[in-house]
Amino acid sequence: MRTVRPTDRVRNLGILAHVDAGKTTVTERILFLTGAVHKRGEVHDGTTVTDFDPQERERGITISSAAVTCAWADHRLTLIDTPGHVDFSDEVERALRVLDGAVAVFDAVAGVEPQSETVWRQADRHGVPRIAFVNKMDRPGADLDAAVASIRSRLGAAALPVQLPVGREDGFRGVVDLVRMRAYVWDDGGLAETGVPPGLRDEAVRRRRALEEAVAELHPGSLEEFCATDALADGTLAGALRALTLAGSAVVVLCGSAYRDRGVEPLLDAVVAYLPSPLDRPPVGGGERPADPHAPLVALAFKVNAAPTGRMTHVRVYSGTLGKGDTVLDTATGRTERISRVLRVQADRTDELPGALAGEIVAVVGPKAVRAGATLCPPDAQVVLEPPVTADPVVSVAVEARLGTDTGRLAAALARLAEEDPSLVVRTDPETGQTVLSGLGELHLEVAVERLRRDRGLEVTVGRPQVAYRETVLKGVTGLVHRHVKQDGGAGQFAHVVLDVGPSPDGEEFAFSSTVTGGRVPQEYVRAVEAGCRDALGDGPLGGHPVTGVRVTLTDGATHPKDSSELAFRTAGRFALREALRASAMALLEPVAEVTVTVPAESVGAVLGDLAARRGRVTDSQVRGGTSVVTATVPLAELFGYATRLRGRTQGRGTFTTRPAGYEPLTG
């Protein structure tokens, strides 16, 4: 029987972190403690609930975000375990778009790592309140204070630790809750709640005082009590911490060791106490659709599973009720779709529901053409929600079927892949006729190709990866005149434009302005010239790559009383800019990545030499716990095959992570 909880007892949260910080293990322990599963899953054993895909279990990483639902303290928690690898950051983006809160997991030794910073910035962009969990407190070199310091310095967050570890490294066995001034200790008999151990009382009192001072400084509502009594009551402190979390003004920090089952129960209590319910989030649809089951329906599709056995669309219901048999409008396509089934998702399993209420995350079966980012609403109460942002692909490979008879199957399989993952782009190269698959990284494409082989049973050949280059203007031209005249019977076409072209200010991709006076070019034709210039940015003169960093100014022009039209001026703008770019000094840009390499100290020399050979530029080097951490900016084209080379140079002990760092002029 389904238990329906009030909306204020619902928590929709994501688990965010750098790869290997322990996100999936935290999720598994939460599921076990809440009774959602009856056996602990382990990443290294390939038995986790949320990493159910064979590739995830083989590689030991999360590739696709997976939703699971459980209950704690009479609250319903829907968790989405997100990927930590940069190649799958688009999965994180789509998940954050529909979540109310998040738990950011950090390694107690490494602190803030590159992808930690990336997902943190993504959460900032979506305004998602967070609490932090410093994991792996049992590791040698684990240091809560250092991890908190890295959160403050690298993320710019007001980190407020609310716990004090009991024991260090391998002796870590519990935490002191600084809000309630109680200790939680785990041993073979399970969890025991006690008073603060005598040896930690002075330290706990000192840290509680520091927490009260920090909260009073950030939260005006508690400042008055602090000034009057020189302290904060437990209830005041907890209420202020929740208010600061919801406002994004501070981040509550907890600690533990998920693998050793220590610290997860207080984390669950903190999720319930501090993270928002759907009622705490602003109404959607311009503020007109609150999280009310009785309001008109608004739901956002954020993920599609287009399996051969059926199509399943994951949606977040923001307002109203979505029921079996309902007819909804897909505002992206203008089509109406019928909901045949509503499902509660438990990773790779589903349970059928009669319907979904405001604040719930579910999957629906029935819609045939709904894509990720589409808004579902009643046909007579339309509203459009902002879709998740899809990252531009940076790496491409040519894919073709080994057997000519499989060409049609390959095209259908690629279309299905792109439907499930909008960050994958499929196109046909106009020069070679090859089918090109583009994605966010080498691993991203490797996983996609392996799915073609395993899931679709296709034998495919793959060309060497190619990166997505761009072209930009170094020195432009002024006063370029272009006349577009076409007369072939009937109404003709006439447009006269004069352009100044140069590098765009402040690194903008494209800037357009008009200084034409006296009405020589009407405003509607100015807009047509801008549209034509945008058309010309698709293929630059150096190699047909997209053009970026261009400023265009329309300085003069002329019209014909009969033959001028928006089409004529759009055509003139397109050809004029192409001509101007051919006359300009252009440069080729290549995508670069920030690479963080962690290696034994004795291997640093070999790694630095290899990075230099790959045209890398070292930006930072640190020593952490006997290992060296080198950060460098490296052209993406030079990173293909780097994992194998690094393993060889470090006897398999080196690891690295990457994240996009924009474009830089091509060198070498």
GROMACS .gro file of C-alpha atoms in nm, residues 505-654:
model
  150
  505PRO     CA    1   3.471   4.275  -2.649
  506ASP     CA    2   3.484   4.083  -2.320
  507GLY     CA    3   3.514   3.748  -2.495
  508GLU     CA    4   3.153   3.743  -2.619
  509GLU     CA    5   3.079   3.477  -2.879
  510PHE     CA    6   2.903   3.726  -3.106
  511ALA     CA    7   2.827   4.096  -3.067
  512PHE     CA    8   2.620   4.293  -3.317
  513SER     CA    9   2.532   4.662  -3.326
  514SER     CA   10   2.416   4.924  -3.575
  515THR     CA   11   2.529   5.284  -3.611
  516VAL     CA   12   2.318   5.358  -3.919
  517THR     CA   13   2.138   5.690  -3.894
  518GLY     CA   14   1.870   5.869  -4.088
  519GLY     CA   15   1.663   5.558  -4.147
  520ARG     CA   16   1.889   5.444  -4.431
  521VAL     CA   17   1.832   5.086  -4.316
  522PRO     CA   18   1.495   5.026  -4.141
  523GLN     CA   19   1.508   4.845  -3.806
  524GLU     CA   20   1.350   4.526  -3.942
  525TYR     CA   21   1.626   4.505  -4.203
  526VAL     CA   22   1.890   4.563  -3.932
  527ARG     CA   23   1.756   4.257  -3.751
  528ALA     CA   24   1.769   4.063  -4.078
  529VAL     CA   25   2.136   4.161  -4.126
  530GLU     CA   26   2.212   4.035  -3.775
  531ALA     CA   27   2.036   3.705  -3.851
  532GLY     CA   28   2.238   3.671  -4.174
  533CYS     CA   29   2.562   3.733  -3.984
  534ARG     CA   30   2.470   3.461  -3.737
  535ASP     CA   31   2.409   3.227  -4.032
  536ALA     CA   32   2.766   3.294  -4.150
  537LEU     CA   33   2.919   3.193  -3.814
  538GLY     CA   34   2.861   2.824  -3.881
  539ASP     CA   35   3.166   2.773  -4.100
  540GLY     CA   36   3.481   2.986  -4.089
  541PRO     CA   37   3.737   3.045  -4.365
  542LEU     CA   38   4.023   2.845  -4.209
  543GLY     CA   39   3.862   2.503  -4.206
  544GLY     CA   40   3.486   2.533  -4.192
  545HIS     CA   41   3.480   2.542  -3.811
  546PRO     CA   42   3.228   2.755  -3.616
  547VAL     CA   43   3.340   3.114  -3.564
  548THR     CA   44   3.339   3.277  -3.221
  549GLY     CA   45   3.460   3.600  -3.064
  550VAL     CA   46   3.334   3.832  -3.343
  551ARG     CA   47   3.201   4.188  -3.324
  552VAL     CA   48   3.001   4.314  -3.623
  553THR     CA   49   2.887   4.675  -3.665
  554LEU     CA   50   2.648   4.778  -3.943
  555THR     CA   51   2.769   5.129  -4.031
  556ASP     CA   52   2.575   5.211  -4.346
  557GLY     CA   53   2.344   5.071  -4.612
  558ALA     CA   54   2.083   5.143  -4.872
  559THR     CA   55   1.746   5.008  -4.977
  560HIS     CA   56   1.537   4.987  -5.292
  561PRO     CA   57   1.173   5.098  -5.273
  562LYS     CA   58   1.046   4.775  -5.434
  563ASP     CA   59   1.315   4.508  -5.427
  564SER     CA   60   1.441   4.533  -5.066
  565SER     CA   61   1.315   4.277  -4.818
  566GLU     CA   62   1.417   4.104  -4.496
  567LEU     CA   63   1.528   3.801  -4.702
  568ALA     CA   64   1.751   4.020  -4.920
  569PHE     CA   65   1.918   4.185  -4.620
  570ARG     CA   66   1.962   3.852  -4.442
  571THR     CA   67   2.133   3.713  -4.752
  572ALA     CA   68   2.348   4.028  -4.776
  573GLY     CA   69   2.449   3.998  -4.410
  574ARG     CA   70   2.551   3.635  -4.455
  575PHE     CA   71   2.766   3.692  -4.763
  576ALA     CA   72   2.909   4.020  -4.633
  577LEU     CA   73   3.036   3.860  -4.311
  578ARG     CA   74   3.180   3.562  -4.498
  579GLU     CA   75   3.368   3.803  -4.723
  580ALA     CA   76   3.485   4.005  -4.423
  581LEU     CA   77   3.612   3.696  -4.240
  582ARG     CA   78   3.812   3.591  -4.547
  583ALA     CA   79   3.974   3.934  -4.547
  584SER     CA   80   4.044   3.931  -4.170
  585ALA     CA   81   4.337   3.787  -3.977
  586MET     CA   82   4.191   3.469  -3.828
  587ALA     CA   83   4.318   3.220  -3.568
  588LEU     CA   84   4.225   2.859  -3.499
  589LEU     CA   85   4.112   2.782  -3.143
  590GLU     CA   86   4.130   2.439  -2.982
  591PRO     CA   87   3.950   2.309  -2.671
  592VAL     CA   88   4.168   2.278  -2.361
  593ALA     CA   89   4.114   2.095  -2.035
  594GLU     CA   90   4.233   2.146  -1.680
  595VAL     CA   91   4.403   1.821  -1.584
  596THR     CA   92   4.472   1.727  -1.222
  597VAL     CA   93   4.723   1.441  -1.192
  598THR     CA   94   4.783   1.263  -0.860
  599VAL     CA   95   5.106   1.058  -0.859
  600PRO     CA   96   5.371   0.923  -0.619
  601ALA     CA   97   5.646   1.179  -0.552
  602GLU     CA   98   5.908   0.974  -0.736
  603SER     CA   99   5.704   0.987  -1.059
  604VAL     CA  100   5.658   1.365  -1.073
  605GLY     CA  101   5.951   1.424  -1.311
  606ALA     CA  102   5.826   1.174  -1.568
  607VAL     CA  103   5.472   1.311  -1.547
  608LEU     CA  104   5.585   1.673  -1.589
  609GLY     CA  105   5.793   1.576  -1.893
  610ASP     CA  106   5.500   1.396  -2.048
  611LEU     CA  107   5.267   1.692  -1.988
  612ALA     CA  108   5.521   1.924  -2.152
  613ALA     CA  109   5.539   1.693  -2.454
  614ARG     CA  110   5.159   1.719  -2.477
  615ARG     CA  111   5.181   2.101  -2.490
  616GLY     CA  112   5.060   2.120  -2.130
  617ARG     CA  113   5.108   2.428  -1.912
  618VAL     CA  114   5.151   2.351  -1.540
  619THR     CA  115   4.948   2.591  -1.322
  620ASP     CA  116   4.985   2.438  -0.975
  621SER     CA  117   5.176   2.169  -0.788
  622GLN     CA  118   5.113   2.053  -0.431
  623VAL     CA  119   5.214   1.769  -0.202
  624ARG     CA  120   4.933   1.598  -0.011
  625GLY     CA  121   5.002   1.308   0.222
  626GLY     CA  122   5.309   1.177   0.040
  627THR     CA  123   5.165   1.215  -0.310
  628SER     CA  124   5.207   1.499  -0.556
  629VAL     CA  125   4.911   1.672  -0.717
  630VAL     CA  126   4.992   1.852  -1.043
  631THR     CA  127   4.740   2.076  -1.219
  632ALA     CA  128   4.797   2.170  -1.582
  633THR     CA  129   4.609   2.311  -1.880
  634VAL     CA  130   4.642   2.071  -2.173
  635PRO     CA  131   4.493   2.074  -2.526
  636LEU     CA  132   4.213   1.819  -2.541
  637ALA     CA  133   4.355   1.666  -2.859
  638GLU     CA  134   4.668   1.567  -2.663
  639LEU     CA  135   4.479   1.376  -2.396
  640PHE     CA  136   4.361   1.082  -2.606
  641GLY     CA  137   4.520   0.770  -2.462
  642TYR     CA  138   4.663   0.960  -2.165
  643ALA     CA  139   4.523   0.715  -1.908
  644THR     CA  140   4.731   0.429  -2.052
  645ARG     CA  141   5.046   0.644  -2.070
  646LEU     CA  142   5.004   0.765  -1.712
  647ARG     CA  143   4.960   0.413  -1.579
  648GLY     CA  144   5.276   0.307  -1.758
  649ARG     CA  145   5.483   0.596  -1.619
  650THR     CA  146   5.362   0.549  -1.260
  651GLN     CA  147   5.343   0.167  -1.237
  652GLY     CA  148   4.966   0.193  -1.226
  653ARG     CA  149   4.964   0.425  -0.921
  654GLY     CA  150   4.882   0.752  -1.097
   0.00000   0.00000   0.00000
